[in-house]
Short mmCIF file of C-alpha atoms in Angstrom, two decimals:
data_model
loop_
_atom_site.label_atom_id
_atom_site.label_comp_id
_atom_site.label_asym_id
_atom_site.label_seq_id
_atom_site.Cartn_x
_atom_site.Cartn_y
_atom_site.Cartn_z
CA MET A 1 62.86 61.32 18.70
CA GLN A 2 63.29 57.61 17.98
CA LEU A 3 64.44 54.73 20.14
CA LEU A 4 67.15 53.27 17.90
CA ASP A 5 67.82 50.08 19.79
CA SER A 6 67.24 48.58 23.22
CA THR A 7 68.15 45.60 25.31
CA TYR A 8 67.96 44.78 28.98
CA GLY A 9 68.47 41.90 31.38
CA LYS A 10 70.26 40.77 34.52
CA GLY A 11 73.98 41.09 35.15
CA ARG A 12 76.38 39.55 37.67
CA VAL A 13 74.16 36.59 38.50
CA ARG A 14 76.62 34.46 40.46
CA VAL A 15 75.80 30.78 40.63
CA MET A 16 77.78 27.89 42.13
CA ARG A 17 76.83 24.34 41.13
CA LEU A 18 77.85 21.13 42.88
CA SER A 19 77.61 17.69 41.31
CA GLY A 20 78.79 14.24 42.36
CA ASP A 21 77.81 11.67 44.94
CA GLY A 22 78.89 10.68 48.40
CA ASP A 23 82.17 12.26 49.48
CA HIS A 24 83.14 13.30 45.94
CA ARG A 25 82.11 16.67 44.49
CA GLU A 26 82.69 18.75 41.36
CA VAL A 27 82.35 22.52 41.65
CA ARG A 28 81.42 24.89 38.84
CA GLU A 29 81.02 28.61 39.48
CA LEU A 30 79.82 31.11 36.88
CA THR A 31 78.95 34.79 36.78
CA ILE A 32 76.18 35.24 34.21
CA GLN A 33 74.79 38.16 32.24
CA ALA A 34 71.52 37.47 30.39
CA MET A 35 70.15 40.14 28.03
CA LEU A 36 66.93 40.19 25.99
CA THR A 37 65.76 41.93 22.84
CA GLY A 38 62.27 42.01 21.38
CA ASP A 39 58.97 43.69 22.17
CA ILE A 40 60.37 45.92 24.91
CA ALA A 41 60.21 49.40 23.35
CA PRO A 42 56.92 50.35 25.11
CA ALA A 43 58.71 50.34 28.48
CA TYR A 44 61.10 52.98 27.17
CA VAL A 45 58.85 55.26 25.14
CA GLU A 46 55.32 54.72 26.49
CA ALA A 47 55.90 53.96 30.21
CA ASP A 48 54.19 50.63 29.46
CA ASN A 49 55.75 47.56 31.11
CA THR A 50 53.16 45.01 29.96
CA THR A 51 55.50 43.36 27.44
CA THR A 52 58.56 43.42 29.70
CA VAL A 53 59.88 40.55 31.82
CA SER A 54 61.31 41.58 35.18
CA THR A 55 65.07 41.30 35.48
CA ASP A 56 64.50 39.43 38.75
CA THR A 57 62.58 36.83 36.75
CA ILE A 58 65.55 36.50 34.39
CA LYS A 59 67.75 35.83 37.43
CA ASN A 60 65.32 33.13 38.54
CA VAL A 61 65.50 31.46 35.13
CA VAL A 62 69.31 31.33 35.43
CA ASN A 63 69.03 29.64 38.84
CA VAL A 64 66.46 27.12 37.62
CA VAL A 65 68.62 26.17 34.65
CA ALA A 66 71.57 25.84 37.05
CA ARG A 67 69.64 23.22 39.01
CA GLU A 68 68.81 21.35 35.80
CA GLN A 69 72.32 21.64 34.32
CA LEU A 70 74.65 20.81 37.20
CA GLU A 71 77.43 19.50 34.98
CA ALA A 72 77.17 21.80 31.94
CA GLY A 73 80.22 23.78 30.89
CA PRO A 74 79.90 27.54 30.28
CA GLU A 75 78.96 27.28 26.60
CA VAL A 76 76.27 24.65 27.11
CA PHE A 77 74.95 26.49 30.17
CA CYS A 78 74.64 29.81 28.31
CA ARG A 79 72.85 28.10 25.44
CA ALA A 80 70.40 26.44 27.85
CA VAL A 81 69.57 29.76 29.54
CA ALA A 82 69.08 31.54 26.20
CA ALA A 83 66.85 28.75 24.90
CA ARG A 84 64.73 28.78 28.07
CA LEU A 85 64.23 32.54 27.88
CA LEU A 86 63.09 32.44 24.24
CA GLU A 87 60.90 29.40 24.92
CA GLN A 88 59.25 31.03 27.93
CA TYR A 89 58.71 34.53 26.49
CA PRO A 90 57.35 34.56 22.91
CA GLY A 91 57.58 38.36 22.71
CA MET A 92 61.37 38.19 22.89
CA THR A 93 63.26 37.84 19.63
CA GLY A 94 66.78 37.35 20.94
CA ALA A 95 68.83 36.45 24.01
CA THR A 96 72.51 37.05 24.63
CA VAL A 97 73.85 35.08 27.58
CA SER A 98 77.48 35.48 28.66
CA ALA A 99 79.46 33.74 31.37
CA ARG A 100 82.70 34.26 33.24
CA GLU A 101 83.99 31.09 34.85
CA ILE A 102 85.56 31.19 38.29
CA ARG A 103 87.78 28.15 38.05
CA TRP A 104 88.46 25.93 41.05
CA THR A 105 91.31 23.40 40.99
CA ARG A 106 91.05 20.22 43.02
CA LEU A 107 93.42 20.25 45.99
CA THR A 108 96.14 17.60 46.15
CA VAL A 109 96.83 16.22 49.62
CA ASP A 110 99.76 13.82 50.18
CA GLY A 111 100.03 13.34 46.44
CA ALA A 112 96.38 12.40 45.90
CA PRO A 113 93.46 14.51 44.59
CA HIS A 114 91.09 15.41 47.41
CA PRO A 115 87.45 14.48 46.77
CA HIS A 116 85.91 17.80 47.83
CA ALA A 117 88.59 20.42 48.58
CA PHE A 118 89.63 23.03 46.00
CA THR A 119 91.84 26.08 45.52
CA LEU A 120 90.98 29.08 43.37
CA GLU A 121 92.80 29.15 40.06
CA ALA A 122 94.28 32.63 39.94
CA ASN A 123 95.30 33.02 36.30
CA GLY A 124 92.40 34.44 34.34
CA GLN A 125 88.78 33.43 33.90
CA GLY A 126 87.20 31.35 31.20
CA THR A 127 84.46 33.09 29.22
CA ALA A 128 81.58 31.99 27.04
CA SER A 129 78.78 33.77 25.20
CA VAL A 130 75.73 32.60 23.28
CA VAL A 131 73.79 34.97 21.02
CA MET A 132 70.50 33.29 20.13
CA ASP A 133 67.49 34.28 18.10
CA ARG A 134 64.66 32.17 16.73
CA ASN A 135 66.76 31.14 13.73
CA GLY A 136 69.76 29.75 15.63
CA ASP A 137 72.72 30.79 17.72
CA HIS A 138 76.39 31.79 17.66
CA VAL A 139 78.76 30.56 20.37
CA THR A 140 82.05 32.09 21.50
CA SER A 141 84.52 30.88 24.12
CA GLY A 142 87.53 32.61 25.56
CA LEU A 143 89.79 33.77 28.36
CA SER A 144 89.90 37.03 30.30
CA GLY A 145 92.94 38.28 32.20
CA PHE A 146 95.13 35.30 31.25
CA THR A 147 98.61 36.48 32.21
CA PHE A 148 101.92 35.17 30.88
CA LEU A 149 105.45 36.38 30.04
CA LYS A 150 108.72 35.36 28.45
CA ALA A 151 111.95 36.54 30.06
CA THR A 152 113.93 36.73 26.80
CA ALA A 153 113.60 35.87 23.08
CA SER A 154 111.60 39.02 22.43
CA GLY A 155 112.52 42.31 20.78
CA TRP A 156 111.18 45.57 19.39
CA SER A 157 113.05 47.26 16.53
CA ASN A 158 112.77 48.83 13.05
CA TYR A 159 109.75 50.93 14.03
CA VAL A 160 108.92 54.49 12.94
CA LYS A 161 111.30 57.05 14.47
CA ASP A 162 110.86 60.82 14.46
CA ALA A 163 111.20 63.86 16.73
CA TYR A 164 108.76 62.32 19.22
CA THR A 165 110.54 58.97 19.57
CA THR A 166 112.51 58.29 22.74
CA LEU A 167 112.24 54.52 23.09
CA PRO A 168 115.48 52.68 22.16
CA GLU A 169 115.46 49.53 20.08
CA THR A 170 116.05 46.19 21.79
CA GLN A 171 116.57 42.61 20.71
CA ASP A 172 116.20 41.24 24.25
CA ARG A 173 113.34 42.25 26.52
CA ILE A 174 110.65 40.85 28.78
CA LEU A 175 107.35 40.41 26.93
CA ALA A 176 104.39 40.14 29.29
CA THR A 177 100.65 40.57 28.89
CA SER A 178 97.28 39.96 30.51
CA MET A 179 95.31 38.65 27.54
CA ASP A 180 91.62 38.80 26.75
CA ALA A 181 90.79 36.46 23.88
CA THR A 182 87.62 35.03 22.37
CA TRP A 183 87.11 32.48 19.63
CA ARG A 184 83.94 32.00 17.63
CA TRP A 185 82.78 28.52 16.75
CA SER A 186 81.55 27.66 13.26
CA ARG A 187 80.24 24.37 14.71
CA ASP A 188 80.30 22.72 18.12
CA PRO A 189 83.43 20.71 18.93
CA GLY A 190 83.07 17.25 20.41
CA ASP A 191 83.80 18.72 23.83
CA PHE A 192 84.14 22.45 24.51
CA ALA A 193 86.51 22.09 27.47
CA THR A 194 88.92 19.84 25.56
CA ALA A 195 88.86 22.06 22.49
CA ASN A 196 89.40 25.20 24.59
CA ALA A 197 92.43 23.56 26.21
CA ARG A 198 93.84 22.86 22.74
CA VAL A 199 93.43 26.53 21.82
CA VAL A 200 95.37 27.68 24.88
CA ALA A 201 98.03 25.00 24.33
CA ALA A 202 98.54 26.26 20.77
CA PHE A 203 98.83 29.84 22.01
CA MET A 204 101.44 28.95 24.60
CA ARG A 205 103.43 26.64 22.31
CA VAL A 206 104.00 29.45 19.81
CA PHE A 207 104.61 32.09 22.47
CA ALA A 208 107.15 30.02 24.38
CA THR A 209 109.09 28.37 21.57
CA THR A 210 109.50 31.11 18.93
CA TYR A 211 111.26 34.47 18.88
CA SER A 212 108.88 37.41 19.16
CA HIS A 213 109.60 40.43 16.94
CA SER A 214 106.68 42.22 18.61
CA ALA A 215 103.51 41.47 20.51
CA GLN A 216 101.72 41.82 17.17
CA ASP A 217 103.96 39.18 15.59
CA SER A 218 103.38 36.67 18.38
CA MET A 219 99.63 37.28 18.60
CA TYR A 220 99.07 36.66 14.90
CA ARG A 221 101.09 33.45 14.88
CA MET A 222 99.45 32.24 18.12
CA ALA A 223 96.01 32.70 16.57
CA CYS A 224 97.05 30.98 13.34
CA ALA A 225 98.32 27.97 15.28
CA ALA A 226 95.06 27.68 17.22
CA LEU A 227 93.00 27.89 14.02
CA GLU A 228 95.12 25.12 12.51
CA ASP A 229 94.77 22.90 15.58
CA VAL A 230 91.04 23.41 16.17
CA PRO A 231 89.14 23.28 12.85
CA GLU A 232 85.77 24.08 14.47
CA ILE A 233 86.89 27.66 15.19
CA GLU A 234 85.89 30.36 12.72
CA SER A 235 87.89 33.33 14.05
CA ILE A 236 89.89 34.50 17.06
CA ARG A 237 89.85 37.95 18.65
CA MET A 238 92.80 38.88 20.89
CA ALA A 239 93.57 41.92 23.06
CA CYS A 240 96.99 41.97 24.74
CA PRO A 241 97.89 45.01 26.87
CA ASN A 242 101.61 45.19 27.54
CA LYS A 243 102.74 44.69 31.12
CA HIS A 244 105.95 46.71 30.91
CA TYR A 245 109.08 45.68 32.78
CA LEU A 246 111.58 48.51 32.36
CA PRO A 247 115.33 48.14 33.09
CA VAL A 248 116.41 50.12 36.15
CA ASN A 249 119.29 52.56 35.63
CA LEU A 250 121.89 51.56 38.24
CA GLY A 251 124.65 53.79 36.85
CA ALA A 252 124.49 56.14 39.84
CA PHE A 253 125.69 53.23 41.96
CA GLY A 254 128.51 52.20 39.65
CA LEU A 255 126.61 49.13 38.50
CA ASP A 256 125.63 47.93 35.05
CA ASN A 257 122.25 46.33 34.35
CA PRO A 258 122.39 43.89 31.43
CA ASN A 259 118.66 43.14 31.55
CA ARG A 260 118.66 41.74 35.07
CA VAL A 261 116.77 44.27 37.26
CA PHE A 262 113.45 45.81 36.19
CA THR A 263 110.64 47.95 37.51
CA SER A 264 107.08 46.88 36.72
CA THR A 265 104.40 49.19 35.35
CA ASP A 266 101.16 48.69 33.44
CA GLU A 267 100.13 52.37 33.22
CA PRO A 268 100.26 53.58 30.55
CA HIS A 269 100.46 50.40 28.50
CA GLY A 270 100.49 49.43 24.86
CA GLN A 271 97.10 48.04 23.81
CA ILE A 272 97.56 45.50 21.01
CA GLU A 273 94.45 43.94 19.39
CA CYS A 274 93.66 41.82 16.36
CA THR A 275 91.15 39.41 14.86
CA VAL A 276 92.38 36.44 12.82
CA GLY A 277 90.02 34.32 10.75
CA ARG A 278 90.12 31.66 8.07
#
């Protein structure tokens, strides 16, 4: 038997960083996964750990880099961890470091931003990933669980119909999703956070202001708009599970329901995915 591939590392390394002086603070919280490839096969096939770095050591590297990089955004932080791992351990050929960002929003008190109080931003988490080997790296940014809907200006019609079809056509429905999306950079933007905000703004501009013939239709045009607005992006991957809101039949009570009362369900859901590139 052959070991076809292998990787290992440390997952769910949660690290909170504080920066700032005096009464004023910035907070940045990440959950990191750091994985290594390289001269690690002996641990699998020969019970020989002499070339293997402990996963606890990998966790320690993440924490040390956190102390050195108090103000780094997720992409820069992941790159710094990957670079440190490859620099420290010559037997490793590659490092993949991914981050989920727990985003804290500064609290406003009496109309003014508070210097050190925050609330948790509930809508989705920012993501970043750096895949690095000794020849360079590839960076992706994204969002996970970013949830949004439109209450009208969406339809679903002209689809395949046969003996198994029960769903009626509609020109007016709620379209809602909890989106996972990643975008791969061909080169670094001037500022990752600003560029990521432009991506999301392009997504939402198209979603909100144009009629949706389907989730597929909106997703493709959302991705195209982001690629046009942010030239440093190479491609965008999107996964949008439908969050269904189904009209309630009120006929038994002598009432009509012209798309005003719905029941919510996300099981089972439509799973719509695509990748759009230049």
